[in-house]
Amino acid sequence: MNLKDQVVFITGGASGLGRALVERFVTEGAKVGVLDRCEKGIQELESMHPGRVIGVAGDARLLADNKTAVQRCVDSFGKINTLIPNVGIWDYNTPLVDIPDERIDESFDEIFHINVKSGLLAVKAALPYLVSSRGGVIFTISNAGFYPNGGGPLYTASKHALIGVVKELAYELAPYVRVNGVAPGGMATDLRGPQSLGMGDRSISSIPLSELLESVLPIGRMPDVREYTGAYVFFANHGDAAPATGAVLNYDGGMGVRGLFSAVGGKDLEEKLKLQK
Ligand SMILES: NC(=O)c1ccc[n+]([C@@H]2O[C@H](COP(=O)([O-])OP(=O)(O)OC[C@H]3O[C@@H](n4cnc5c(N)ncnc54)[C@H](O)[C@@H]3O)[C@@H](O)[C@H]2O)c1
């Protein structure tokens, strides 16, 4: 229980990574506020963790909804130590050439609104409380914040933009608030696509992601969503992570260290070291 007496506020906490983060922070002893557009998910979380999780069903794209949810969290738990802007949608790797002319404005705006602007709005809403608590912000980024082909140009640009947001806010909010990011890789969640490209009901769970990642990741498998949560606990722990601000942790199974000819360089290590039984 590293985070006893801490309060964490998470956007997109009703599903996928956000939901795993809610569960993990509760296990770590924290109290958790959530903003998510899924009312059913919010109700489930509140009834599973009475007095430990409270939420507001609302749209992370609106400053007013961010403010309402932040206020509910502070009214219930008295403060916010860590903010995690986590909502996001994916573009299903749609290349520029395949985005119809009449959809490009709308799809760019939709992805940037949800993936980038909502993060700024969450910080704006929580800022007085974060400064008061000398707290921190942890953005959910993606391998697409560093490398191509984890999305199309809209998603990749939005996640690169978030890295800029981390750096700028780490500067602007210093010395009171630390601002960092975690860049997870692929995981089996319910990640949706843009409505403007007709992908609002498409879920990443419809893709055989686990099989696809097995051969391309140096760690040799797709991590379970819960395995990503430890990085957030690290950054939220103001004792252990006190020097960290403006940092983004690559937490993607090793995408940046894949070899040219095979993803994994050490397959025969046990044999060479005579470690096999
Ligand atoms: N799934 C992956 O492979 C993967 C990989 C790298 C990064 N990510 C990032 O992880 C984050 C979480 O995504 P996930 O994979 O857990 O997806 P998810 O769809 O399972 O969870 C996202 C949550 O955000 C909520 N949400 C979306 N738009 C919202 C809005 N406008 N207002 C309020 N709530 C909204 C959804 O209701 C949902 O509960 C995203 O930022 C995503 O880009 C995902």
Coordinates of C-alpha atoms and ligand atoms in Angstrom, one line a residue:
M1 CA 0.0 0.0 0.0
N2 CA 2.4 2.7 -1.3
L3 CA -0.2 5.4 -1.9
K4 CA -2.3 5.4 1.3
D5 CA -4.0 8.8 1.8
Q6 CA -3.3 9.8 -1.8
V7 CA -6.1 10.8 -4.2
V8 CA -5.8 10.1 -8.0
F9 CA -8.1 11.4 -10.7
I10 CA -8.3 9.4 -13.9
T11 CA -10.1 10.3 -17.2
G12 CA -11.3 7.3 -19.2
G13 CA -11.3 5.1 -16.1
A14 CA -14.3 3.0 -17.0
S15 CA -12.6 0.6 -19.4
G16 CA -9.3 -0.9 -20.5
L17 CA -6.1 0.7 -19.2
G18 CA -8.0 3.3 -17.2
R19 CA -10.0 0.7 -15.4
A20 CA -6.9 -1.3 -14.6
L21 CA -5.4 1.9 -13.2
V22 CA -8.5 2.5 -11.0
E23 CA -8.2 -1.1 -9.6
R24 CA -4.4 -0.8 -9.1
F25 CA -4.6 2.5 -7.3
V26 CA -7.3 1.3 -5.0
T27 CA -5.1 -1.7 -4.2
E28 CA -2.2 0.7 -3.5
G29 CA -4.4 2.4 -0.9
A30 CA -5.4 5.5 -2.9
K31 CA -8.9 7.0 -3.4
V32 CA -9.8 7.5 -7.0
G33 CA -12.0 10.0 -8.9
V34 CA -13.0 9.1 -12.5
L35 CA -14.4 11.0 -15.5
D36 CA -15.7 8.8 -18.3
R37 CA -18.5 9.0 -20.8
C38 CA -19.7 5.5 -19.9
E39 CA -22.3 5.9 -17.1
K40 CA -22.6 2.1 -16.6
G41 CA -18.9 1.7 -16.1
I42 CA -18.9 4.6 -13.5
Q43 CA -21.7 3.0 -11.6
E44 CA -20.0 -0.4 -11.6
L45 CA -16.7 1.1 -10.2
E46 CA -18.6 3.0 -7.5
S47 CA -20.5 0.0 -6.3
M48 CA -17.4 -2.2 -6.4
H49 CA -15.4 0.2 -4.3
P50 CA -17.8 2.2 -2.1
G51 CA -16.1 5.2 -0.5
R52 CA -12.9 4.5 -2.5
V53 CA -14.0 5.4 -6.0
I54 CA -16.3 8.2 -7.2
G55 CA -17.1 9.2 -10.7
V56 CA -18.9 11.5 -13.1
A57 CA -20.3 10.4 -16.4
G58 CA -19.3 13.1 -18.8
D59 CA -17.4 14.2 -21.9
A60 CA -13.6 14.7 -21.4
R61 CA -13.7 17.0 -24.4
L62 CA -15.6 19.6 -22.3
L63 CA -13.9 21.8 -19.7
A64 CA -17.2 22.0 -17.8
D65 CA -17.4 18.2 -17.4
N66 CA -13.7 18.1 -16.3
K67 CA -14.5 20.7 -13.7
T68 CA -17.6 18.9 -12.5
A69 CA -15.7 15.6 -12.1
V70 CA -12.7 17.3 -10.4
Q71 CA -15.0 19.1 -8.0
R72 CA -16.9 15.9 -7.1
C73 CA -13.5 14.2 -6.4
V74 CA -12.4 17.0 -4.2
D75 CA -15.7 17.3 -2.4
S76 CA -15.5 13.6 -1.7
F77 CA -11.8 13.0 -0.9
G78 CA -10.5 16.5 -0.1
K79 CA -7.7 16.8 -2.7
I80 CA -6.0 15.5 -5.8
N81 CA -2.4 14.3 -5.7
T82 CA -2.2 12.8 -9.1
L83 CA -4.0 13.5 -12.4
I84 CA -4.0 10.9 -15.2
P85 CA -5.3 12.2 -18.5
N86 CA -5.9 8.9 -20.2
V87 CA -8.9 9.1 -22.6
G88 CA -8.1 8.3 -26.2
I89 CA -9.3 6.9 -29.5
W90 CA -7.3 5.2 -32.2
D91 CA -7.4 5.7 -36.0
Y92 CA -7.0 2.0 -36.8
N93 CA -3.8 2.8 -38.8
T94 CA -5.7 4.7 -41.4
P95 CA -3.2 6.1 -43.9
L96 CA -3.5 9.7 -45.2
V97 CA -4.3 8.5 -48.6
D98 CA -7.3 6.6 -47.3
I99 CA -8.9 9.5 -45.4
P100 CA -11.7 10.8 -47.6
D101 CA -11.3 14.5 -48.6
E102 CA -14.6 15.4 -47.0
R103 CA -13.6 13.7 -43.7
I104 CA -10.1 15.0 -43.1
D105 CA -11.1 18.1 -41.2
E106 CA -13.6 16.3 -39.0
S107 CA -11.4 13.3 -38.3
F108 CA -8.3 15.4 -37.4
D109 CA -10.4 17.6 -35.1
E110 CA -12.0 14.6 -33.5
I111 CA -8.8 12.7 -32.7
F112 CA -6.9 15.8 -31.6
H113 CA -9.9 16.9 -29.4
I114 CA -10.1 13.6 -27.6
N115 CA -6.4 12.7 -27.5
V116 CA -4.8 16.1 -26.9
K117 CA -7.2 18.9 -26.0
S118 CA -9.0 16.8 -23.4
G119 CA -5.7 16.3 -21.6
L120 CA -5.1 20.1 -21.5
L121 CA -8.7 20.6 -20.2
A122 CA -8.2 18.0 -17.4
V123 CA -5.0 19.8 -16.3
K124 CA -6.8 23.1 -16.5
A125 CA -9.6 21.8 -14.3
A126 CA -7.4 20.2 -11.7
L127 CA -4.6 22.7 -11.6
P128 CA -5.4 24.6 -8.4
Y129 CA -5.7 21.3 -6.5
L130 CA -2.4 19.9 -8.0
V131 CA -0.5 23.1 -7.1
S132 CA -2.0 22.9 -3.5
S133 CA -1.0 19.3 -3.1
R134 CA 2.4 19.7 -4.9
G135 CA 1.1 16.9 -7.0
G136 CA 1.8 15.4 -10.4
V137 CA 0.3 14.6 -13.8
I138 CA 0.9 11.4 -15.7
F139 CA -0.3 11.4 -19.4
T140 CA -1.1 8.2 -21.2
I141 CA 0.8 8.4 -24.4
S142 CA 1.6 5.3 -26.7
N143 CA 4.4 3.8 -28.7
A144 CA 2.8 6.0 -31.4
G145 CA 4.3 9.0 -29.5
F146 CA 7.7 7.7 -30.7
Y147 CA 7.5 5.5 -33.7
P148 CA 5.5 5.3 -37.0
N149 CA 2.9 2.7 -37.9
G150 CA 1.4 2.4 -34.4
G151 CA -1.4 4.4 -36.0
G152 CA -2.0 6.5 -39.1
P153 CA -0.9 10.1 -39.3
L154 CA -3.7 11.4 -37.1
Y155 CA -3.1 9.1 -34.1
T156 CA 0.7 9.3 -34.4
A157 CA 0.6 13.1 -34.6
S158 CA -1.8 13.3 -31.6
K159 CA 0.5 11.1 -29.5
H160 CA 3.6 13.0 -30.6
A161 CA 1.8 16.2 -29.6
L162 CA 1.2 14.8 -26.1
I163 CA 4.9 14.5 -25.6
G164 CA 5.2 18.2 -26.4
V165 CA 2.4 18.8 -23.9
V166 CA 4.3 16.9 -21.2
K167 CA 7.5 18.9 -21.8
E168 CA 5.8 22.3 -21.9
L169 CA 3.7 21.7 -18.9
A170 CA 6.6 20.2 -16.9
Y171 CA 8.3 23.6 -17.5
E172 CA 5.2 25.8 -16.9
L173 CA 4.0 24.0 -13.7
A174 CA 7.4 23.7 -12.1
P175 CA 8.4 23.7 -9.3
Y176 CA 4.9 22.9 -7.9
V177 CA 3.6 20.1 -10.2
R178 CA 5.6 17.3 -11.8
V179 CA 4.4 16.3 -15.3
N180 CA 5.4 12.9 -16.9
G181 CA 4.1 10.4 -19.3
V182 CA 3.8 6.6 -19.8
A183 CA 4.0 5.3 -23.4
P184 CA 2.4 1.8 -23.3
G185 CA 2.3 -0.5 -26.3
G186 CA -0.5 -2.7 -27.6
M187 CA -3.0 -4.1 -25.1
A188 CA -6.4 -5.9 -25.4
T189 CA -8.8 -3.2 -24.4
D190 CA -12.0 -1.7 -25.9
L191 CA -10.1 1.2 -27.7
R192 CA -12.5 2.8 -30.2
G193 CA -12.1 4.7 -33.5
P194 CA -13.3 8.1 -34.7
Q195 CA -17.0 8.5 -35.5
S196 CA -16.0 10.8 -38.3
L197 CA -14.3 7.8 -40.1
G198 CA -17.2 5.5 -39.2
M199 CA -15.1 3.7 -36.6
G200 CA -16.9 4.7 -33.4
D201 CA -18.2 1.2 -32.7
R202 CA -15.0 -0.6 -33.8
S203 CA -13.0 -2.1 -30.9
I204 CA -9.3 -2.9 -30.9
S205 CA -10.4 -6.2 -29.3
S206 CA -11.6 -7.3 -32.8
I207 CA -8.0 -7.4 -33.9
P208 CA -5.8 -10.5 -33.1
L209 CA -3.3 -8.1 -31.4
S210 CA -1.7 -10.7 -29.2
E211 CA -0.7 -12.9 -32.2
L212 CA 0.5 -9.8 -34.1
L213 CA 2.7 -8.5 -31.3
E214 CA 4.2 -11.9 -30.3
S215 CA 6.6 -11.9 -33.2
V216 CA 7.4 -8.2 -33.3
L217 CA 8.1 -7.4 -29.7
P218 CA 11.5 -8.2 -28.1
I219 CA 9.6 -9.3 -24.9
G220 CA 7.9 -11.9 -27.1
R221 CA 4.3 -11.4 -26.0
M222 CA 1.6 -8.8 -25.5
P223 CA 1.5 -7.7 -21.9
D224 CA -1.7 -7.9 -19.9
V225 CA -3.2 -4.5 -19.4
R226 CA -2.6 -4.8 -15.6
E227 CA 1.1 -5.1 -16.3
Y228 CA 1.2 -1.5 -17.5
T229 CA -0.1 0.0 -14.2
G230 CA 3.1 -0.2 -12.2
A231 CA 4.7 2.6 -14.2
Y232 CA 1.9 4.9 -13.1
V233 CA 2.3 3.9 -9.5
F234 CA 6.0 4.7 -9.8
F235 CA 5.3 8.2 -11.1
A236 CA 2.5 8.8 -8.6
N237 CA 4.8 7.9 -5.7
H238 CA 6.2 11.3 -4.9
G239 CA 8.9 9.8 -2.7
D240 CA 10.5 7.4 -5.2
A241 CA 9.9 9.5 -8.3
A242 CA 10.6 13.0 -6.9
P243 CA 13.3 13.9 -9.5
A244 CA 11.1 12.9 -12.4
T245 CA 9.5 15.6 -14.4
G246 CA 9.2 16.1 -18.2
A247 CA 10.0 12.3 -18.6
V248 CA 8.1 9.8 -20.8
L249 CA 8.7 6.2 -20.1
N250 CA 8.8 3.8 -23.1
Y251 CA 6.7 1.0 -21.7
D252 CA 5.9 -0.9 -24.9
G253 CA 7.7 -4.3 -24.8
G254 CA 10.9 -3.0 -26.5
M255 CA 9.7 -1.5 -29.8
G256 CA 12.7 0.8 -29.9
V257 CA 15.2 -2.1 -29.6
R258 CA 13.9 -4.5 -32.2
G259 CA 16.6 -5.9 -34.5
L260 CA 16.7 -5.3 -38.2
F261 CA 16.5 -9.0 -39.1
S262 CA 14.7 -10.5 -36.1
A263 CA 12.9 -8.8 -33.3
V264 CA 14.7 -10.8 -30.6
G265 CA 18.6 -11.0 -30.5
G266 CA 19.1 -13.5 -27.7
K267 CA 16.9 -16.5 -28.5
D268 CA 19.9 -18.9 -28.2
L269 CA 21.3 -17.4 -25.0
E270 CA 20.3 -20.3 -22.8
E271 CA 21.9 -22.8 -25.2
K272 CA 25.1 -20.8 -25.4
L273 CA 25.3 -20.4 -21.7
K274 CA 24.4 -24.1 -21.2
L275 CA 21.5 -23.2 -19.0
Q276 CA 19.0 -25.6 -20.7
K277 CA 17.9 -28.6 -18.6
Ligands
LIG1 N1 -5.1 -0.4 -26.4 C1 -3.9 -0.1 -26.9 O1 -3.3 -1.0 -27.6 C2 -3.2 1.2 -26.6 C3 -1.8 1.3 -26.9 C4 -1.1 2.4 -26.5 C5 -1.8 3.5 -25.9 N2 -3.2 3.4 -25.6 C6 -3.8 4.5 -25.0 O2 -4.4 4.1 -23.8 C7 -5.4 5.0 -23.4 C8 -6.6 4.2 -22.9 O3 -7.2 3.5 -24.0 P1 -7.7 2.0 -23.8 O4 -6.9 1.2 -24.8 O5 -7.8 1.6 -22.4 O6 -9.2 2.1 -24.5 P2 -10.7 1.9 -23.9 O7 -11.6 2.4 -25.0 O8 -10.8 0.5 -23.3 O9 -10.7 3.0 -22.7 C9 -10.9 4.4 -23.0 C10 -11.9 4.9 -22.0 O10 -12.0 6.3 -22.4 C11 -13.4 6.7 -22.4 N3 -13.5 7.8 -23.3 C12 -13.2 7.9 -24.6 N4 -13.5 9.1 -25.1 C13 -14.1 9.8 -24.0 C14 -14.6 11.1 -23.9 N5 -14.6 12.0 -24.9 N6 -15.1 11.5 -22.7 C15 -15.0 10.7 -21.6 N7 -14.6 9.4 -21.7 C16 -14.1 9.0 -22.9 C17 -14.1 5.4 -22.9 O11 -15.5 5.4 -22.5 C18 -13.3 4.3 -22.2 O12 -13.8 4.0 -20.9 C19 -5.7 5.9 -24.7 O13 -5.1 7.1 -24.5 C20 -5.0 5.1 -25.8 O14 -4.6 5.9 -26.9 C21 -3.9 2.2 -26.0

